[in-house]
């Protein structure tokens, strides 16, 4: 288990909504700033750097943190 590579996969809508909530509350940004940054930087960077690593994962956990069926047993074995 110590050498297992995990990828927690979250759908793009969830990633964007979390970013909007975080950036408005914690960083004081408005929606236009957030969407501009997301479309011009975050989304392309995800496609270029994060998405390609998916093929190296031993286990892909879909639906991110909402997937307790997959996450709970994995955490118990760490």
PDB file of N, CA and C in Angstrom:
ATOM      1  N   UNK A   1       0.811  -1.194   0.000  1.00  0.00           N
ATOM      2  CA  UNK A   1       0.000   0.000   0.000  1.00  0.00           C
ATOM      3  C   UNK A   1       0.857   1.261   0.000  1.00  0.00           C
ATOM      4  N   UNK A   2       2.055   1.198   0.545  1.00  0.00           N
ATOM      5  CA  UNK A   2       2.888   2.394   0.619  1.00  0.00           C
ATOM      6  C   UNK A   2       3.381   2.850  -0.746  1.00  0.00           C
ATOM      7  N   UNK A   3       3.386   1.966  -1.714  1.00  0.00           N
ATOM      8  CA  UNK A   3       3.856   2.331  -3.044  1.00  0.00           C
ATOM      9  C   UNK A   3       2.700   2.516  -4.021  1.00  0.00           C
ATOM     10  N   UNK A   4       1.502   2.555  -3.504  1.00  0.00           N
ATOM     11  CA  UNK A   4       0.335   2.706  -4.359  1.00  0.00           C
ATOM     12  C   UNK A   4       0.160   4.171  -4.759  1.00  0.00           C
ATOM     13  N   UNK A   5      -0.121   4.366  -6.043  1.00  0.00           N
ATOM     14  CA  UNK A   5      -0.358   5.713  -6.562  1.00  0.00           C
ATOM     15  C   UNK A   5      -1.868   5.921  -6.708  1.00  0.00           C
ATOM     16  N   UNK A   6      -2.387   6.908  -5.986  1.00  0.00           N
ATOM     17  CA  UNK A   6      -3.821   7.187  -5.997  1.00  0.00           C
ATOM     18  C   UNK A   6      -4.104   8.487  -6.729  1.00  0.00           C
ATOM     19  N   UNK A   7      -5.211   8.512  -7.430  1.00  0.00           N
ATOM     20  CA  UNK A   7      -5.687   9.743  -8.054  1.00  0.00           C
ATOM     21  C   UNK A   7      -7.128   9.942  -7.605  1.00  0.00           C
ATOM     22  N   UNK A   8      -7.387  11.054  -6.954  1.00  0.00           N
ATOM     23  CA  UNK A   8      -8.751  11.404  -6.565  1.00  0.00           C
ATOM     24  C   UNK A   8      -9.302  12.275  -7.686  1.00  0.00           C
ATOM     25  N   UNK A   9     -10.235  11.718  -8.438  1.00  0.00           N
ATOM     26  CA  UNK A   9     -10.755  12.367  -9.639  1.00  0.00           C
ATOM     27  C   UNK A   9     -12.079  13.060  -9.329  1.00  0.00           C
ATOM     28  N   UNK A  10     -12.141  14.339  -9.605  1.00  0.00           N
ATOM     29  CA  UNK A  10     -13.342  15.129  -9.369  1.00  0.00           C
ATOM     30  C   UNK A  10     -13.783  15.744 -10.689  1.00  0.00           C
ATOM     31  N   UNK A  11     -15.077  15.772 -10.928  1.00  0.00           N
ATOM     32  CA  UNK A  11     -15.543  16.295 -12.213  1.00  0.00           C
ATOM     33  C   UNK A  11     -15.272  17.805 -12.320  1.00  0.00           C
ATOM     34  N   UNK A  12     -15.162  18.301 -13.539  1.00  0.00           N
ATOM     35  CA  UNK A  12     -14.801  19.710 -13.755  1.00  0.00           C
ATOM     36  C   UNK A  12     -15.769  20.704 -13.120  1.00  0.00           C
ATOM     37  N   UNK A  13     -17.062  20.392 -13.116  1.00  0.00           N
ATOM     38  CA  UNK A  13     -18.030  21.311 -12.506  1.00  0.00           C
ATOM     39  C   UNK A  13     -17.778  21.457 -11.010  1.00  0.00           C
ATOM     40  N   UNK A  14     -17.460  20.356 -10.355  1.00  0.00           N
ATOM     41  CA  UNK A  14     -17.168  20.396  -8.922  1.00  0.00           C
ATOM     42  C   UNK A  14     -15.897  21.185  -8.662  1.00  0.00           C
ATOM     43  N   UNK A  15     -14.868  20.970  -9.479  1.00  0.00           N
ATOM     44  CA  UNK A  15     -13.620  21.725  -9.308  1.00  0.00           C
ATOM     45  C   UNK A  15     -13.870  23.225  -9.437  1.00  0.00           C
ATOM     46  N   UNK A  16     -14.651  23.605 -10.443  1.00  0.00           N
ATOM     47  CA  UNK A  16     -14.936  25.022 -10.654  1.00  0.00           C
ATOM     48  C   UNK A  16     -15.770  25.599  -9.509  1.00  0.00           C
ATOM     49  N   UNK A  17     -16.786  24.897  -9.079  1.00  0.00           N
ATOM     50  CA  UNK A  17     -17.629  25.434  -8.001  1.00  0.00           C
ATOM     51  C   UNK A  17     -16.844  25.581  -6.704  1.00  0.00           C
ATOM     52  N   UNK A  18     -15.957  24.644  -6.411  1.00  0.00           N
ATOM     53  CA  UNK A  18     -15.118  24.765  -5.214  1.00  0.00           C
ATOM     54  C   UNK A  18     -14.188  25.970  -5.317  1.00  0.00           C
ATOM     55  N   UNK A  19     -13.658  26.190  -6.510  1.00  0.00           N
ATOM     56  CA  UNK A  19     -12.771  27.340  -6.727  1.00  0.00           C
ATOM     57  C   UNK A  19     -13.537  28.647  -6.540  1.00  0.00           C
ATOM     58  N   UNK A  20     -14.742  28.721  -7.089  1.00  0.00           N
ATOM     59  CA  UNK A  20     -15.551  29.936  -6.956  1.00  0.00           C
ATOM     60  C   UNK A  20     -15.829  30.221  -5.485  1.00  0.00           C
ATOM     61  N   UNK A  21     -16.263  29.205  -4.747  1.00  0.00           N
ATOM     62  CA  UNK A  21     -16.551  29.397  -3.323  1.00  0.00           C
ATOM     63  C   UNK A  21     -15.307  29.830  -2.555  1.00  0.00           C
ATOM     64  N   UNK A  22     -14.190  29.156  -2.795  1.00  0.00           N
ATOM     65  CA  UNK A  22     -12.950  29.483  -2.086  1.00  0.00           C
ATOM     66  C   UNK A  22     -12.458  30.883  -2.430  1.00  0.00           C
ATOM     67  N   UNK A  23     -12.406  31.188  -3.719  1.00  0.00           N
ATOM     68  CA  UNK A  23     -11.830  32.471  -4.135  1.00  0.00           C
ATOM     69  C   UNK A  23     -12.692  33.668  -3.746  1.00  0.00           C
ATOM     70  N   UNK A  24     -14.003  33.501  -3.689  1.00  0.00           N
ATOM     71  CA  UNK A  24     -14.840  34.618  -3.243  1.00  0.00           C
ATOM     72  C   UNK A  24     -14.716  34.825  -1.742  1.00  0.00           C
ATOM     73  N   UNK A  25     -14.705  33.740  -0.988  1.00  0.00           N
ATOM     74  CA  UNK A  25     -14.646  33.855   0.477  1.00  0.00           C
ATOM     75  C   UNK A  25     -13.252  34.188   0.993  1.00  0.00           C
ATOM     76  N   UNK A  26     -12.256  33.462   0.522  1.00  0.00           N
ATOM     77  CA  UNK A  26     -10.917  33.575   1.099  1.00  0.00           C
ATOM     78  C   UNK A  26     -10.024  34.601   0.404  1.00  0.00           C
ATOM     79  N   UNK A  27     -10.294  34.883  -0.857  1.00  0.00           N
ATOM     80  CA  UNK A  27      -9.390  35.753  -1.611  1.00  0.00           C
ATOM     81  C   UNK A  27     -10.045  37.042  -2.083  1.00  0.00           C
ATOM     82  N   UNK A  28     -11.329  37.192  -1.822  1.00  0.00           N
ATOM     83  CA  UNK A  28     -12.031  38.421  -2.161  1.00  0.00           C
ATOM     84  C   UNK A  28     -12.152  38.697  -3.651  1.00  0.00           C
ATOM     85  N   UNK A  29     -12.118  37.672  -4.470  1.00  0.00           N
ATOM     86  CA  UNK A  29     -12.206  37.867  -5.920  1.00  0.00           C
ATOM     87  C   UNK A  29     -13.662  37.851  -6.363  1.00  0.00           C
ATOM     88  N   UNK A  30     -13.929  38.545  -7.480  1.00  0.00           N
ATOM     89  CA  UNK A  30     -15.286  38.496  -8.028  1.00  0.00           C
ATOM     90  C   UNK A  30     -15.369  37.388  -9.076  1.00  0.00           C
ATOM     91  N   UNK A  31     -16.584  37.081  -9.477  1.00  0.00           N
ATOM     92  CA  UNK A  31     -16.819  35.950 -10.373  1.00  0.00           C
ATOM     93  C   UNK A  31     -16.082  36.096 -11.699  1.00  0.00           C
ATOM     94  N   UNK A  32     -16.047  37.298 -12.263  1.00  0.00           N
ATOM     95  CA  UNK A  32     -15.341  37.506 -13.535  1.00  0.00           C
ATOM     96  C   UNK A  32     -13.856  37.175 -13.413  1.00  0.00           C
ATOM     97  N   UNK A  33     -13.233  37.611 -12.324  1.00  0.00           N
ATOM     98  CA  UNK A  33     -11.811  37.308 -12.102  1.00  0.00           C
ATOM     99  C   UNK A  33     -11.593  35.802 -11.993  1.00  0.00           C
ATOM    100  N   UNK A  34     -12.452  35.156 -11.247  1.00  0.00           N
ATOM    101  CA  UNK A  34     -12.309  33.717 -11.012  1.00  0.00           C
ATOM    102  C   UNK A  34     -12.459  32.939 -12.313  1.00  0.00           C
ATOM    103  N   UNK A  35     -13.499  33.254 -13.070  1.00  0.00           N
ATOM    104  CA  UNK A  35     -13.731  32.536 -14.325  1.00  0.00           C
ATOM    105  C   UNK A  35     -12.620  32.793 -15.333  1.00  0.00           C
ATOM    106  N   UNK A  36     -12.123  34.024 -15.387  1.00  0.00           N
ATOM    107  CA  UNK A  36     -11.016  34.342 -16.285  1.00  0.00           C
ATOM    108  C   UNK A  36      -9.770  33.543 -15.909  1.00  0.00           C
ATOM    109  N   UNK A  37      -9.441  33.522 -14.630  1.00  0.00           N
ATOM    110  CA  UNK A  37      -8.269  32.779 -14.161  1.00  0.00           C
ATOM    111  C   UNK A  37      -8.441  31.279 -14.408  1.00  0.00           C
ATOM    112  N   UNK A  38      -9.639  30.784 -14.174  1.00  0.00           N
ATOM    113  CA  UNK A  38      -9.904  29.356 -14.355  1.00  0.00           C
ATOM    114  C   UNK A  38      -9.739  28.949 -15.818  1.00  0.00           C
ATOM    115  N   UNK A  39     -10.376  29.708 -16.720  1.00  0.00           N
ATOM    116  CA  UNK A  39     -10.331  29.326 -18.133  1.00  0.00           C
ATOM    117  C   UNK A  39      -8.975  29.576 -18.777  1.00  0.00           C
ATOM    118  N   UNK A  40      -8.255  30.590 -18.309  1.00  0.00           N
ATOM    119  CA  UNK A  40      -6.974  30.909 -18.945  1.00  0.00           C
ATOM    120  C   UNK A  40      -5.782  30.202 -18.302  1.00  0.00           C
ATOM    121  N   UNK A  41      -5.893  29.810 -17.031  1.00  0.00           N
ATOM    122  CA  UNK A  41      -4.742  29.213 -16.351  1.00  0.00           C
ATOM    123  C   UNK A  41      -5.023  27.838 -15.744  1.00  0.00           C
ATOM    124  N   UNK A  42      -6.006  27.778 -14.858  1.00  0.00           N
ATOM    125  CA  UNK A  42      -6.224  26.550 -14.085  1.00  0.00           C
ATOM    126  C   UNK A  42      -6.653  25.371 -14.956  1.00  0.00           C
ATOM    127  N   UNK A  43      -7.634  25.578 -15.813  1.00  0.00           N
ATOM    128  CA  UNK A  43      -8.127  24.485 -16.654  1.00  0.00           C
ATOM    129  C   UNK A  43      -7.059  23.983 -17.629  1.00  0.00           C
ATOM    130  N   UNK A  44      -6.365  24.879 -18.354  1.00  0.00           N
ATOM    131  CA  UNK A  44      -5.297  24.393 -19.234  1.00  0.00           C
ATOM    132  C   UNK A  44      -4.163  23.702 -18.466  1.00  0.00           C
ATOM    133  N   UNK A  45      -3.824  24.216 -17.282  1.00  0.00           N
ATOM    134  CA  UNK A  45      -2.762  23.592 -16.486  1.00  0.00           C
ATOM    135  C   UNK A  45      -3.178  22.208 -16.017  1.00  0.00           C
ATOM    136  N   UNK A  46      -4.436  22.053 -15.652  1.00  0.00           N
ATOM    137  CA  UNK A  46      -4.936  20.738 -15.256  1.00  0.00           C
ATOM    138  C   UNK A  46      -4.799  19.755 -16.412  1.00  0.00           C
ATOM    139  N   UNK A  47      -5.216  20.182 -17.601  1.00  0.00           N
ATOM    140  CA  UNK A  47      -5.132  19.307 -18.776  1.00  0.00           C
ATOM    141  C   UNK A  47      -3.689  18.955 -19.118  1.00  0.00           C
ATOM    142  N   UNK A  48      -2.791  19.910 -18.955  1.00  0.00           N
ATOM    143  CA  UNK A  48      -1.392  19.682 -19.327  1.00  0.00           C
ATOM    144  C   UNK A  48      -0.618  18.876 -18.288  1.00  0.00           C
ATOM    145  N   UNK A  49      -0.832  19.155 -17.014  1.00  0.00           N
ATOM    146  CA  UNK A  49       0.014  18.566 -15.976  1.00  0.00           C
ATOM    147  C   UNK A  49      -0.659  17.475 -15.138  1.00  0.00           C
ATOM    148  N   UNK A  50      -1.910  17.654 -14.794  1.00  0.00           N
ATOM    149  CA  UNK A  50      -2.575  16.697 -13.896  1.00  0.00           C
ATOM    150  C   UNK A  50      -3.196  15.525 -14.644  1.00  0.00           C
ATOM    151  N   UNK A  51      -3.952  15.811 -15.671  1.00  0.00           N
ATOM    152  CA  UNK A  51      -4.653  14.761 -16.397  1.00  0.00           C
ATOM    153  C   UNK A  51      -3.731  13.677 -16.950  1.00  0.00           C
ATOM    154  N   UNK A  52      -2.570  14.022 -17.502  1.00  0.00           N
ATOM    155  CA  UNK A  52      -1.686  12.974 -18.012  1.00  0.00           C
ATOM    156  C   UNK A  52      -1.188  11.996 -16.944  1.00  0.00           C
ATOM    157  N   UNK A  53      -1.171  12.404 -15.681  1.00  0.00           N
ATOM    158  CA  UNK A  53      -0.693  11.501 -14.627  1.00  0.00           C
ATOM    159  C   UNK A  53      -1.708  10.415 -14.296  1.00  0.00           C
ATOM    160  N   UNK A  54      -2.926  10.565 -14.779  1.00  0.00           N
ATOM    161  CA  UNK A  54      -3.989   9.596 -14.498  1.00  0.00           C
ATOM    162  C   UNK A  54      -3.598   8.188 -14.947  1.00  0.00           C
ATOM    163  N   UNK A  55      -2.868   8.093 -16.043  1.00  0.00           N
ATOM    164  CA  UNK A  55      -2.504   6.771 -16.562  1.00  0.00           C
ATOM    165  C   UNK A  55      -1.520   6.031 -15.660  1.00  0.00           C
ATOM    166  N   UNK A  56      -0.869   6.731 -14.751  1.00  0.00           N
ATOM    167  CA  UNK A  56       0.087   6.098 -13.848  1.00  0.00           C
ATOM    168  C   UNK A  56      -0.533   5.675 -12.517  1.00  0.00           C
ATOM    169  N   UNK A  57      -1.781   6.030 -12.299  1.00  0.00           N
ATOM    170  CA  UNK A  57      -2.436   5.730 -11.021  1.00  0.00           C
ATOM    171  C   UNK A  57      -2.742   4.240 -10.906  1.00  0.00           C
ATOM    172  N   UNK A  58      -2.470   3.694  -9.730  1.00  0.00           N
ATOM    173  CA  UNK A  58      -2.857   2.317  -9.444  1.00  0.00           C
ATOM    174  C   UNK A  58      -4.344   2.241  -9.111  1.00  0.00           C
ATOM    175  N   UNK A  59      -4.853   3.320  -8.531  1.00  0.00           N
ATOM    176  CA  UNK A  59      -6.266   3.378  -8.184  1.00  0.00           C
ATOM    177  C   UNK A  59      -6.778   4.785  -8.450  1.00  0.00           C
ATOM    178  N   UNK A  60      -7.908   4.857  -9.133  1.00  0.00           N
ATOM    179  CA  UNK A  60      -8.561   6.131  -9.388  1.00  0.00           C
ATOM    180  C   UNK A  60      -9.847   6.158  -8.569  1.00  0.00           C
ATOM    181  N   UNK A  61      -9.958   7.170  -7.729  1.00  0.00           N
ATOM    182  CA  UNK A  61     -11.140   7.310  -6.885  1.00  0.00           C
ATOM    183  C   UNK A  61     -12.033   8.365  -7.522  1.00  0.00           C
ATOM    184  N   UNK A  62     -13.149   7.933  -8.127  1.00  0.00           N
ATOM    185  CA  UNK A  62     -14.038   8.897  -8.775  1.00  0.00           C
ATOM    186  C   UNK A  62     -14.880   9.665  -7.768  1.00  0.00           C
ATOM    187  N   UNK A  63     -15.391  10.806  -8.174  1.00  0.00           N
ATOM    188  CA  UNK A  63     -16.270  11.679  -7.393  1.00  0.00           C
ATOM    189  C   UNK A  63     -15.577  12.321  -6.205  1.00  0.00           C
ATOM    190  N   UNK A  64     -14.276  12.345  -6.191  1.00  0.00           N
ATOM    191  CA  UNK A  64     -13.527  13.067  -5.167  1.00  0.00           C
ATOM    192  C   UNK A  64     -13.867  12.680  -3.748  1.00  0.00           C
ATOM    193  N   UNK A  65     -13.909  13.660  -2.875  1.00  0.00           N
ATOM    194  CA  UNK A  65     -14.124  13.429  -1.446  1.00  0.00           C
ATOM    195  C   UNK A  65     -15.518  12.910  -1.144  1.00  0.00           C
ATOM    196  N   UNK A  66     -16.431  13.006  -2.084  1.00  0.00           N
ATOM    197  CA  UNK A  66     -17.796  12.524  -1.867  1.00  0.00           C
ATOM    198  C   UNK A  66     -17.909  11.007  -1.954  1.00  0.00           C
ATOM    199  N   UNK A  67     -16.851  10.338  -2.346  1.00  0.00           N
ATOM    200  CA  UNK A  67     -16.892   8.893  -2.549  1.00  0.00           C
ATOM    201  C   UNK A  67     -16.350   8.158  -1.325  1.00  0.00           C
ATOM    202  N   UNK A  68     -17.109   8.142  -0.260  1.00  0.00           N
ATOM    203  CA  UNK A  68     -16.646   7.493   0.977  1.00  0.00           C
ATOM    204  C   UNK A  68     -16.527   5.984   0.817  1.00  0.00           C
ATOM    205  N   UNK A  69     -17.262   5.391  -0.116  1.00  0.00           N
ATOM    206  CA  UNK A  69     -17.172   3.947  -0.347  1.00  0.00           C
ATOM    207  C   UNK A  69     -15.763   3.562  -0.787  1.00  0.00           C
ATOM    208  N   UNK A  70     -15.117   4.397  -1.568  1.00  0.00           N
ATOM    209  CA  UNK A  70     -13.753   4.118  -2.019  1.00  0.00           C
ATOM    210  C   UNK A  70     -12.708   4.687  -1.069  1.00  0.00           C
ATOM    211  N   UNK A  71     -12.975   5.852  -0.508  1.00  0.00           N
ATOM    212  CA  UNK A  71     -11.973   6.529   0.314  1.00  0.00           C
ATOM    213  C   UNK A  71     -11.794   5.877   1.678  1.00  0.00           C
ATOM    214  N   UNK A  72     -12.883   5.538   2.354  1.00  0.00           N
ATOM    215  CA  UNK A  72     -12.783   4.997   3.715  1.00  0.00           C
ATOM    216  C   UNK A  72     -11.904   3.750   3.812  1.00  0.00           C
ATOM    217  N   UNK A  73     -12.115   2.722   2.984  1.00  0.00           N
ATOM    218  CA  UNK A  73     -11.235   1.546   3.089  1.00  0.00           C
ATOM    219  C   UNK A  73      -9.787   1.853   2.708  1.00  0.00           C
ATOM    220  N   UNK A  74      -9.603   2.780   1.774  1.00  0.00           N
ATOM    221  CA  UNK A  74      -8.247   3.150   1.370  1.00  0.00           C
ATOM    222  C   UNK A  74      -7.520   3.822   2.522  1.00  0.00           C
ATOM    223  N   UNK A  75      -8.181   4.746   3.193  1.00  0.00           N
ATOM    224  CA  UNK A  75      -7.581   5.453   4.326  1.00  0.00           C
ATOM    225  C   UNK A  75      -7.271   4.484   5.465  1.00  0.00           C
ATOM    226  N   UNK A  76      -8.124   3.520   5.695  1.00  0.00           N
ATOM    227  CA  UNK A  76      -7.901   2.549   6.771  1.00  0.00           C
ATOM    228  C   UNK A  76      -6.663   1.698   6.526  1.00  0.00           C
ATOM    229  N   UNK A  77      -6.280   1.544   5.272  1.00  0.00           N
ATOM    230  CA  UNK A  77      -5.120   0.711   4.943  1.00  0.00           C
ATOM    231  C   UNK A  77      -3.823   1.492   4.820  1.00  0.00           C
ATOM    232  N   UNK A  78      -3.879   2.778   5.038  1.00  0.00           N
ATOM    233  CA  UNK A  78      -2.654   3.590   4.954  1.00  0.00           C
ATOM    234  C   UNK A  78      -1.939   3.542   6.280  1.00  0.00           C
TER     235      UNK A  78
END
